[in-house]
Amino acid sequence: MDIKDLFRDKLVLSFEVFPPKTDAGMEKLCKEDGELEKLYALKPDYISCTYGAGGTNVGKNLEVLTRIRKDGKTIPMTHFNCIGSTKESIRDTLSGYLDHGIHHMLALRGDFPIGWRTTGGDLNYATELVSFVRQEFGDRFTIAVAGSPEGHIESASYKDDIRFLKMKQDCGADYIMTQLCWDMEQFKRWFDEIRKEGITIPVDVGVMPILNAASTINMALSRNACVMPRKLCEIISRNWIFPNVFAPGESEEDVARKKAEFMEEGIRYTIDQIAEYRSIGVNGIHLYTLNRSGPVARILDASGLLNL
Ligand code: FAD
């Protein structure tokens, strides 16, 4: 089964997990009745696993993906970046994935580690990685690439960013997975614009469930500078749990109550966001599960995305 073929017939549903750093985290994800099993029950078309910048966590990435492959209940996909890698090491690593039966990848440049100004390797951009993979492996990989609806944070201009996205398609990418974007008006503009510029490959939208205030703020601002719409800011504001001069000495119970309320409001927000994405006609919904199946199941159920 190949993901690129699925887009022709249906709205593709997929999940993203991260490779845990600890044995306890691995156990929770991969044990017999662990989070992976619970995610399979939601019938995703594929599950992707993130890849640490500069090669960190890669061992566990392969362990998680090998487990998904062995379980045989969905398609495993690896994220892959070229930070600090020579062409030779990229060739070897990707051959290893193929040997393990993993032939779907998200081809990324990767974020520069702090203090770096280049990839520190043989390839500089995702465009080069896609070309290299096609040159070395032909069609043995189905290749997704990243798209940034608000423009990549380092891009010289929004137009240039779309031009480079088109280059990724021309170099052989099969589909786009997007950076999270809560600004729906901006997303619609970008979606129209890329189609006008001749980008025809499917768009699989990255959705981060709003479950935790700190993670939401961190994902939006630490690397990507994503716009947070007023409605989302209001949810954060209503349930503020960070140091607050206006509410000194809040009890632990107050904080716990606000966290729970934040999650409830965040789940409703995510459900509405998925409905908007679907109404625009995107080709897939890719949920960042944060390795937690419970909230994902609730969101999918309320969104009518179970058993599609
Ligand atoms: P590129 O497409 O190479 O773009 C980087 C910058 O260079 C952009 O500003 C672009 O406009 C510009 N550019 C692109 N091509 C050219 C060119 N040919 N010439 C000149 N300029 C160019 N990172 C990880 O390390 N691990 C992960 O698992 C991971 N998962 C991700 C999942 C998704 C869905 C997304 C959207 C991102 C993910 N990232 C991950 C983050 C990603 O690595 C960063 O966003 C990184 O900063 C850029 O990667 P890219 O592939 O978009 O880079």
mmCIF file of C-alpha atoms and ligand atoms in Angstrom:
data_model
loop_
_atom_site.group_PDB
_atom_site.id
_atom_site.type_symbol
_atom_site.label_atom_id
_atom_site.label_comp_id
_atom_site.label_asym_id
_atom_site.label_seq_id
_atom_site.Cartn_x
_atom_site.Cartn_y
_atom_site.Cartn_z
ATOM 1 C CA MET A 1 0.000 0.000 0.000
ATOM 2 C CA ASP A 2 1.293 3.440 -0.908
ATOM 3 C CA ILE A 3 0.176 6.678 0.711
ATOM 4 C CA LYS A 4 0.365 8.673 -2.519
ATOM 5 C CA ASP A 5 -2.263 6.385 -4.079
ATOM 6 C CA LEU A 6 -4.640 6.762 -1.123
ATOM 7 C CA PHE A 7 -4.996 10.509 -1.690
ATOM 8 C CA ARG A 8 -6.745 9.795 -5.007
ATOM 9 C CA ASP A 9 -9.729 8.156 -3.345
ATOM 10 C CA LYS A 10 -10.200 9.579 0.132
ATOM 11 C CA LEU A 11 -9.369 12.060 2.836
ATOM 12 C CA VAL A 12 -6.217 10.510 4.287
ATOM 13 C CA LEU A 13 -6.029 10.292 8.083
ATOM 14 C CA SER A 14 -2.617 10.013 9.691
ATOM 15 C CA PHE A 15 -0.890 10.390 13.033
ATOM 16 C CA GLU A 16 2.499 11.592 14.168
ATOM 17 C CA VAL A 17 4.347 10.135 17.147
ATOM 18 C CA PHE A 18 7.723 11.056 18.586
ATOM 19 C CA PRO A 19 10.443 8.597 19.633
ATOM 20 C CA PRO A 20 10.444 8.538 23.459
ATOM 21 C CA LYS A 21 13.724 9.394 25.161
ATOM 22 C CA THR A 22 13.321 6.873 28.001
ATOM 23 C CA ASP A 23 12.670 3.142 28.311
ATOM 24 C CA ALA A 24 9.510 3.942 30.283
ATOM 25 C CA GLY A 25 8.298 6.142 27.399
ATOM 26 C CA MET A 26 9.048 3.369 24.903
ATOM 27 C CA GLU A 27 7.197 0.848 27.049
ATOM 28 C CA LYS A 28 4.139 3.119 27.281
ATOM 29 C CA LEU A 29 4.104 3.605 23.502
ATOM 30 C CA CYS A 30 5.036 0.127 22.293
ATOM 31 C CA LYS A 31 3.811 -2.394 24.914
ATOM 32 C CA GLU A 32 1.078 -4.844 23.978
ATOM 33 C CA ASP A 33 -1.838 -2.624 25.014
ATOM 34 C CA GLY A 34 0.173 0.597 24.664
ATOM 35 C CA GLU A 35 -0.536 3.863 22.893
ATOM 36 C CA LEU A 36 0.400 2.507 19.461
ATOM 37 C CA GLU A 37 -2.199 -0.260 19.745
ATOM 38 C CA LYS A 38 -4.802 2.313 20.770
ATOM 39 C CA LEU A 39 -3.833 4.516 17.823
ATOM 40 C CA TYR A 40 -4.133 1.576 15.382
ATOM 41 C CA ALA A 41 -7.694 1.079 16.610
ATOM 42 C CA LEU A 42 -8.499 4.545 15.206
ATOM 43 C CA LYS A 43 -7.543 3.227 11.742
ATOM 44 C CA PRO A 44 -4.975 5.775 10.539
ATOM 45 C CA ASP A 45 -3.757 5.359 6.965
ATOM 46 C CA TYR A 46 -0.215 5.909 8.207
ATOM 47 C CA ILE A 47 1.772 6.818 11.307
ATOM 48 C CA SER A 48 4.877 8.974 11.010
ATOM 49 C CA CYS A 49 7.663 9.204 13.555
ATOM 50 C CA THR A 50 9.734 12.361 14.047
ATOM 51 C CA TYR A 51 13.519 12.405 13.641
ATOM 52 C CA GLY A 52 15.840 14.253 16.001
ATOM 53 C CA ALA A 53 17.875 17.134 14.599
ATOM 54 C CA GLY A 54 21.512 16.260 14.051
ATOM 55 C CA GLY A 55 20.824 12.556 14.353
ATOM 56 C CA THR A 56 19.641 12.475 17.990
ATOM 57 C CA ASN A 57 16.970 9.922 18.945
ATOM 58 C CA VAL A 58 17.388 8.151 15.644
ATOM 59 C CA GLY A 59 17.771 4.730 17.259
ATOM 60 C CA LYS A 60 14.379 4.992 18.884
ATOM 61 C CA ASN A 61 12.846 6.408 15.701
ATOM 62 C CA LEU A 62 13.832 3.208 13.904
ATOM 63 C CA GLU A 63 12.678 1.056 16.832
ATOM 64 C CA VAL A 64 9.247 2.687 16.826
ATOM 65 C CA LEU A 65 8.886 2.439 13.041
ATOM 66 C CA THR A 66 10.096 -1.164 12.959
ATOM 67 C CA ARG A 67 7.476 -1.997 15.554
ATOM 68 C CA ILE A 68 4.754 -0.335 13.441
ATOM 69 C CA ARG A 69 5.999 -2.224 10.386
ATOM 70 C CA LYS A 70 5.951 -5.566 12.246
ATOM 71 C CA ASP A 71 2.476 -4.945 13.652
ATOM 72 C CA GLY A 72 1.289 -4.531 10.055
ATOM 73 C CA LYS A 73 -1.769 -2.457 10.926
ATOM 74 C CA THR A 74 -0.798 0.761 9.183
ATOM 75 C CA ILE A 75 1.974 2.265 7.048
ATOM 76 C CA PRO A 76 5.105 3.471 8.888
ATOM 77 C CA MET A 77 6.708 6.696 7.711
ATOM 78 C CA THR A 78 9.930 8.252 8.916
ATOM 79 C CA HIS A 79 10.705 11.946 9.112
ATOM 80 C CA PHE A 80 14.273 12.510 7.958
ATOM 81 C CA ASN A 81 16.524 15.557 7.912
ATOM 82 C CA CYS A 82 19.953 16.241 6.463
ATOM 83 C CA ILE A 83 21.483 18.151 9.398
ATOM 84 C CA GLY A 84 25.145 17.213 9.799
ATOM 85 C CA SER A 85 24.967 14.430 7.206
ATOM 86 C CA THR A 86 27.210 13.536 4.313
ATOM 87 C CA LYS A 87 25.718 12.082 1.157
ATOM 88 C CA GLU A 88 27.261 8.759 2.098
ATOM 89 C CA SER A 89 25.656 8.704 5.545
ATOM 90 C CA ILE A 90 22.277 9.704 4.065
ATOM 91 C CA ARG A 91 22.557 6.871 1.525
ATOM 92 C CA ASP A 92 23.462 4.358 4.272
ATOM 93 C CA THR A 93 20.762 5.481 6.675
ATOM 94 C CA LEU A 94 18.031 5.480 4.044
ATOM 95 C CA SER A 95 19.140 2.062 2.759
ATOM 96 C CA GLY A 96 18.714 0.880 6.356
ATOM 97 C CA TYR A 97 15.119 2.148 6.416
ATOM 98 C CA LEU A 98 14.376 0.320 3.155
ATOM 99 C CA ASP A 99 15.921 -2.863 4.608
ATOM 100 C CA HIS A 100 13.474 -2.532 7.514
ATOM 101 C CA GLY A 101 10.540 -2.209 5.081
ATOM 102 C CA ILE A 102 10.073 1.527 5.627
ATOM 103 C CA HIS A 103 9.663 3.199 2.254
ATOM 104 C CA HIS A 104 7.756 6.366 3.141
ATOM 105 C CA MET A 105 9.670 9.453 4.265
ATOM 106 C CA LEU A 106 9.190 13.131 5.029
ATOM 107 C CA ALA A 107 12.263 14.789 3.470
ATOM 108 C CA LEU A 108 13.348 17.797 5.537
ATOM 109 C CA ARG A 109 16.284 20.117 5.753
ATOM 110 C CA GLY A 110 15.861 20.194 9.550
ATOM 111 C CA ASP A 111 16.248 23.000 12.063
ATOM 112 C CA PHE A 112 19.781 24.220 12.630
ATOM 113 C CA PRO A 113 21.047 23.314 16.114
ATOM 114 C CA ILE A 114 21.655 26.432 18.248
ATOM 115 C CA GLY A 115 24.674 28.360 16.998
ATOM 116 C CA TRP A 116 24.723 26.710 13.531
ATOM 117 C CA ARG A 117 24.148 28.686 10.327
ATOM 118 C CA THR A 118 24.272 25.806 7.877
ATOM 119 C CA THR A 119 23.260 22.149 7.851
ATOM 120 C CA GLY A 120 26.913 21.249 8.459
ATOM 121 C CA GLY A 121 26.510 18.480 5.884
ATOM 122 C CA ASP A 122 26.612 17.893 2.128
ATOM 123 C CA LEU A 123 23.039 19.059 1.425
ATOM 124 C CA ASN A 124 21.671 22.521 2.143
ATOM 125 C CA TYR A 125 17.944 22.326 1.470
ATOM 126 C CA ALA A 126 15.071 19.868 1.325
ATOM 127 C CA THR A 127 15.004 20.378 -2.465
ATOM 128 C CA GLU A 128 18.514 18.889 -2.618
ATOM 129 C CA LEU A 129 17.527 16.018 -0.345
ATOM 130 C CA VAL A 130 14.527 15.126 -2.522
ATOM 131 C CA SER A 131 16.710 15.185 -5.676
ATOM 132 C CA PHE A 132 19.370 13.088 -3.969
ATOM 133 C CA VAL A 133 16.866 10.471 -2.795
ATOM 134 C CA ARG A 134 15.337 10.226 -6.280
ATOM 135 C CA GLN A 135 18.792 9.945 -7.831
ATOM 136 C CA GLU A 136 19.941 7.246 -5.400
ATOM 137 C CA PHE A 137 16.750 5.284 -4.841
ATOM 138 C CA GLY A 138 14.467 6.081 -7.798
ATOM 139 C CA ASP A 139 10.844 5.513 -6.799
ATOM 140 C CA ARG A 140 11.574 3.215 -3.892
ATOM 141 C CA PHE A 141 10.561 5.967 -1.455
ATOM 142 C CA THR A 142 7.281 7.832 -1.375
ATOM 143 C CA ILE A 143 8.425 11.320 -0.425
ATOM 144 C CA ALA A 144 6.513 13.954 1.500
ATOM 145 C CA VAL A 145 7.920 17.455 1.985
ATOM 146 C CA ALA A 146 7.171 20.243 4.444
ATOM 147 C CA GLY A 147 5.008 23.227 3.505
ATOM 148 C CA SER A 148 4.685 26.368 5.612
ATOM 149 C CA PRO A 149 1.310 28.111 5.156
ATOM 150 C CA GLU A 150 2.580 31.193 6.991
ATOM 151 C CA GLY A 151 5.936 31.077 5.207
ATOM 152 C CA HIS A 152 9.019 29.429 6.713
ATOM 153 C CA ILE A 153 10.485 31.605 9.433
ATOM 154 C CA GLU A 154 13.823 32.034 7.608
ATOM 155 C CA SER A 155 12.430 32.566 4.132
ATOM 156 C CA ALA A 156 13.425 35.742 2.311
ATOM 157 C CA SER A 157 9.818 36.208 1.178
ATOM 158 C CA TYR A 158 6.497 34.391 1.090
ATOM 159 C CA LYS A 159 6.704 34.208 -2.719
ATOM 160 C CA ASP A 160 10.179 32.653 -2.541
ATOM 161 C CA ASP A 161 8.935 30.091 -0.041
ATOM 162 C CA ILE A 162 6.188 29.016 -2.472
ATOM 163 C CA ARG A 163 8.721 28.962 -5.314
ATOM 164 C CA PHE A 164 10.914 26.574 -3.293
ATOM 165 C CA LEU A 165 7.875 24.432 -2.487
ATOM 166 C CA LYS A 166 7.208 24.159 -6.230
ATOM 167 C CA MET A 167 10.871 23.148 -6.660
ATOM 168 C CA LYS A 168 10.338 20.337 -4.153
ATOM 169 C CA GLN A 169 7.472 19.063 -6.324
ATOM 170 C CA ASP A 170 9.628 19.393 -9.456
ATOM 171 C CA CYS A 171 12.469 17.493 -7.754
ATOM 172 C CA GLY A 172 10.108 14.550 -7.195
ATOM 173 C CA ALA A 173 8.092 15.073 -3.988
ATOM 174 C CA ASP A 174 4.804 13.152 -3.860
ATOM 175 C CA TYR A 175 2.866 15.254 -1.375
ATOM 176 C CA ILE A 176 3.059 18.071 1.186
ATOM 177 C CA MET A 177 2.729 17.880 4.949
ATOM 178 C CA THR A 178 2.102 21.288 6.474
ATOM 179 C CA GLN A 179 3.503 23.104 9.442
ATOM 180 C CA LEU A 180 0.800 23.811 12.009
ATOM 181 C CA CYS A 181 -1.265 26.860 11.149
ATOM 182 C CA TRP A 182 -4.090 28.200 13.290
ATOM 183 C CA ASP A 183 -4.676 31.271 11.120
ATOM 184 C CA MET A 184 -7.365 29.875 8.788
ATOM 185 C CA GLU A 185 -7.561 32.965 6.555
ATOM 186 C CA GLN A 186 -3.832 32.698 5.954
ATOM 187 C CA PHE A 187 -4.123 28.977 5.320
ATOM 188 C CA LYS A 188 -6.825 29.564 2.675
ATOM 189 C CA ARG A 189 -4.678 32.233 0.966
ATOM 190 C CA TRP A 190 -1.686 29.875 0.891
ATOM 191 C CA PHE A 191 -3.766 26.935 -0.366
ATOM 192 C CA ASP A 192 -5.152 29.056 -3.252
ATOM 193 C CA GLU A 193 -1.744 30.528 -4.011
ATOM 194 C CA ILE A 194 0.140 27.213 -4.243
ATOM 195 C CA ARG A 195 -2.476 25.798 -6.612
ATOM 196 C CA LYS A 196 -2.207 28.942 -8.781
ATOM 197 C CA GLU A 197 1.575 28.470 -8.864
ATOM 198 C CA GLY A 198 1.195 24.962 -10.277
ATOM 199 C CA ILE A 199 1.694 22.944 -7.101
ATOM 200 C CA THR A 200 -0.679 20.072 -7.716
ATOM 201 C CA ILE A 201 0.471 17.386 -5.261
ATOM 202 C CA PRO A 202 -1.818 16.546 -2.290
ATOM 203 C CA VAL A 203 -1.740 18.639 0.888
ATOM 204 C CA ASP A 204 -1.858 16.748 4.177
ATOM 205 C CA VAL A 205 -2.560 19.268 6.938
ATOM 206 C CA GLY A 206 -0.631 19.093 10.213
ATOM 207 C CA VAL A 207 -2.960 19.616 13.187
ATOM 208 C CA MET A 208 -1.642 19.908 16.710
ATOM 209 C CA PRO A 209 -4.426 19.176 19.213
ATOM 210 C CA ILE A 210 -4.709 21.981 21.751
ATOM 211 C CA LEU A 211 -4.281 20.059 25.007
ATOM 212 C CA ASN A 212 -1.733 21.909 27.076
ATOM 213 C CA ALA A 213 -1.048 25.652 27.289
ATOM 214 C CA ALA A 214 2.731 25.404 27.616
ATOM 215 C CA SER A 215 3.105 23.011 24.646
ATOM 216 C CA THR A 216 0.780 25.141 22.520
ATOM 217 C CA ILE A 217 2.764 28.316 23.173
ATOM 218 C CA ASN A 218 6.041 26.454 22.772
ATOM 219 C CA MET A 219 5.106 24.914 19.403
ATOM 220 C CA ALA A 220 3.780 28.216 18.099
ATOM 221 C CA LEU A 221 6.602 30.464 19.154
ATOM 222 C CA SER A 222 9.813 28.593 19.962
ATOM 223 C CA ARG A 223 10.694 27.873 16.319
ATOM 224 C CA ASN A 224 7.888 28.806 13.971
ATOM 225 C CA ALA A 225 6.370 32.156 15.039
ATOM 226 C CA CYS A 226 2.846 30.953 14.166
ATOM 227 C CA VAL A 227 -0.013 33.403 14.521
ATOM 228 C CA MET A 228 -2.357 32.540 17.370
ATOM 229 C CA PRO A 229 -5.906 33.716 16.613
ATOM 230 C CA ARG A 230 -7.813 35.744 19.218
ATOM 231 C CA LYS A 231 -10.076 32.786 20.057
ATOM 232 C CA LEU A 232 -7.089 30.611 20.920
ATOM 233 C CA CYS A 233 -5.460 33.429 22.924
ATOM 234 C CA GLU A 234 -8.709 33.765 24.873
ATOM 235 C CA ILE A 235 -8.605 30.078 25.835
ATOM 236 C CA ILE A 236 -5.014 30.484 27.031
ATOM 237 C CA SER A 237 -5.874 33.706 28.849
ATOM 238 C CA ARG A 238 -8.988 32.301 30.586
ATOM 239 C CA ASN A 239 -6.958 29.355 31.854
ATOM 240 C CA TRP A 240 -3.661 31.120 32.536
ATOM 241 C CA ILE A 241 -1.367 28.937 34.691
ATOM 242 C CA PHE A 242 1.907 30.814 34.426
ATOM 243 C CA PRO A 243 3.251 33.353 36.962
ATOM 244 C CA ASN A 244 0.531 36.009 37.240
ATOM 245 C CA VAL A 245 0.816 39.227 39.243
ATOM 246 C CA PHE A 246 -2.976 39.576 39.140
ATOM 247 C CA ALA A 247 -3.578 36.228 40.816
ATOM 248 C CA PRO A 248 -0.745 35.605 43.271
ATOM 249 C CA GLY A 249 -0.787 32.468 45.389
ATOM 250 C CA GLU A 250 -3.110 30.341 43.273
ATOM 251 C CA SER A 251 -3.637 26.910 44.797
ATOM 252 C CA GLU A 252 -2.611 23.656 43.141
ATOM 253 C CA GLU A 253 -6.313 22.838 42.813
ATOM 254 C CA ASP A 254 -6.901 26.091 40.900
ATOM 255 C CA VAL A 255 -4.066 25.267 38.500
ATOM 256 C CA ALA A 256 -5.307 21.679 38.023
ATOM 257 C CA ARG A 257 -8.845 22.929 37.324
ATOM 258 C CA LYS A 258 -7.552 25.443 34.762
ATOM 259 C CA LYS A 259 -5.441 22.783 33.029
ATOM 260 C CA ALA A 260 -8.454 20.491 32.745
ATOM 261 C CA GLU A 261 -10.664 23.319 31.466
ATOM 262 C CA PHE A 262 -7.958 24.348 28.988
ATOM 263 C CA MET A 263 -7.902 20.818 27.591
ATOM 264 C CA GLU A 264 -11.686 20.703 27.205
ATOM 265 C CA GLU A 265 -11.782 24.062 25.412
ATOM 266 C CA GLY A 266 -8.727 23.105 23.347
ATOM 267 C CA ILE A 267 -10.317 19.857 22.163
ATOM 268 C CA ARG A 268 -13.413 21.778 21.043
ATOM 269 C CA TYR A 269 -11.157 24.288 19.268
ATOM 270 C CA THR A 270 -9.305 21.483 17.460
ATOM 271 C CA ILE A 271 -12.567 19.837 16.354
ATOM 272 C CA ASP A 272 -13.747 23.161 14.849
ATOM 273 C CA GLN A 273 -10.400 23.642 13.137
ATOM 274 C CA ILE A 274 -10.535 20.203 11.509
ATOM 275 C CA ALA A 275 -14.049 20.971 10.222
ATOM 276 C CA GLU A 276 -12.731 24.181 8.616
ATOM 277 C CA TYR A 277 -9.813 22.392 6.983
ATOM 278 C CA ARG A 278 -12.156 19.769 5.561
ATOM 279 C CA SER A 279 -14.487 22.421 4.172
ATOM 280 C CA ILE A 280 -11.581 23.905 2.184
ATOM 281 C CA GLY A 281 -10.905 20.562 0.517
ATOM 282 C CA VAL A 282 -7.509 19.547 1.923
ATOM 283 C CA ASN A 283 -6.362 16.029 1.021
ATOM 284 C CA GLY A 284 -5.473 14.743 4.469
ATOM 285 C CA ILE A 285 -5.516 15.412 8.202
ATOM 286 C CA HIS A 286 -2.268 14.618 10.022
ATOM 287 C CA LEU A 287 -2.700 14.763 13.794
ATOM 288 C CA TYR A 288 0.286 15.288 16.067
ATOM 289 C CA THR A 289 -0.725 12.763 18.729
ATOM 290 C CA LEU A 290 1.953 13.725 21.263
ATOM 291 C CA ASN A 291 1.919 9.941 21.912
ATOM 292 C CA ARG A 292 -1.501 10.208 23.603
ATOM 293 C CA SER A 293 -4.349 8.275 22.027
ATOM 294 C CA GLY A 294 -7.153 9.377 24.396
ATOM 295 C CA PRO A 295 -7.659 12.992 23.247
ATOM 296 C CA VAL A 296 -7.031 11.962 19.630
ATOM 297 C CA ALA A 297 -9.865 9.408 19.833
ATOM 298 C CA ARG A 298 -12.234 12.046 21.220
ATOM 299 C CA ILE A 299 -11.296 14.556 18.513
ATOM 300 C CA LEU A 300 -11.721 12.038 15.692
ATOM 301 C CA ASP A 301 -15.019 10.772 17.025
ATOM 302 C CA ALA A 302 -16.473 14.282 17.312
ATOM 303 C CA SER A 303 -15.077 15.178 13.861
ATOM 304 C CA GLY A 304 -16.723 12.184 12.164
ATOM 305 C CA LEU A 305 -13.288 10.904 11.158
ATOM 306 C CA LEU A 306 -13.572 7.422 12.636
ATOM 307 C CA ASN A 307 -14.114 4.544 10.234
ATOM 308 C CA LEU A 308 -13.917 6.642 7.069
HETATM 309 P P1 FAD B 1 13.615 23.769 3.331
HETATM 310 O O1 FAD B 1 12.474 23.421 2.453
HETATM 311 O O2 FAD B 1 14.986 23.435 2.858
HETATM 312 O O3 FAD B 1 13.511 25.328 3.643
HETATM 313 C C1 FAD B 1 14.349 25.973 4.579
HETATM 314 C C2 FAD B 1 14.478 27.445 4.202
HETATM 315 O O4 FAD B 1 15.242 27.601 3.017
HETATM 316 C C3 FAD B 1 13.132 28.121 3.903
HETATM 317 O O5 FAD B 1 13.199 29.434 4.397
HETATM 318 C C4 FAD B 1 13.019 28.086 2.392
HETATM 319 O O6 FAD B 1 12.251 29.178 1.901
HETATM 320 C C5 FAD B 1 14.468 28.179 1.953
HETATM 321 N N1 FAD B 1 14.763 27.326 0.782
HETATM 322 C C6 FAD B 1 14.237 26.116 0.502
HETATM 323 N N2 FAD B 1 14.789 25.606 -0.620
HETATM 324 C C7 FAD B 1 15.706 26.509 -1.051
HETATM 325 C C8 FAD B 1 16.600 26.535 -2.124
HETATM 326 N N3 FAD B 1 16.677 25.514 -2.994
HETATM 327 N N4 FAD B 1 17.414 27.614 -2.249
HETATM 328 C C9 FAD B 1 17.355 28.637 -1.375
HETATM 329 N N5 FAD B 1 16.495 28.659 -0.306
HETATM 330 C C10 FAD B 1 15.686 27.613 -0.151
HETATM 331 N N6 FAD B 1 12.463 18.810 11.938
HETATM 332 C C11 FAD B 1 13.204 17.787 12.436
HETATM 333 O O7 FAD B 1 14.398 17.971 12.700
HETATM 334 N N7 FAD B 1 12.648 16.560 12.685
HETATM 335 C C12 FAD B 1 11.357 16.294 12.386
HETATM 336 O O8 FAD B 1 10.887 15.179 12.599
HETATM 337 C C13 FAD B 1 10.547 17.336 11.834
HETATM 338 N N8 FAD B 1 9.262 17.108 11.471
HETATM 339 C C14 FAD B 1 8.561 18.081 10.811
HETATM 340 C C15 FAD B 1 7.261 17.794 10.349
HETATM 341 C C16 FAD B 1 6.551 18.751 9.625
HETATM 342 C C17 FAD B 1 5.168 18.399 9.080
HETATM 343 C C18 FAD B 1 7.107 20.038 9.402
HETATM 344 C C19 FAD B 1 6.339 21.077 8.643
HETATM 345 C C20 FAD B 1 8.371 20.343 9.899
HETATM 346 C C21 FAD B 1 9.114 19.369 10.594
HETATM 347 N N9 FAD B 1 10.397 19.622 11.068
HETATM 348 C C22 FAD B 1 11.155 18.608 11.619
HETATM 349 C C23 FAD B 1 10.938 20.978 11.033
HETATM 350 C C24 FAD B 1 11.759 21.299 9.796
HETATM 351 O O9 FAD B 1 12.957 20.559 9.833
HETATM 352 C C25 FAD B 1 12.010 22.820 9.853
HETATM 353 O O10 FAD B 1 10.848 23.517 9.545
HETATM 354 C C26 FAD B 1 13.219 23.333 9.104
HETATM 355 O O11 FAD B 1 13.521 24.644 9.604
HETATM 356 C C27 FAD B 1 13.017 23.482 7.602
HETATM 357 O O12 FAD B 1 12.866 22.300 6.989
HETATM 358 P P2 FAD B 1 12.313 22.274 5.478
HETATM 359 O O13 FAD B 1 12.376 20.873 5.023
HETATM 360 O O14 FAD B 1 11.034 22.993 5.371
HETATM 361 O O15 FAD B 1 13.471 23.155 4.771
#
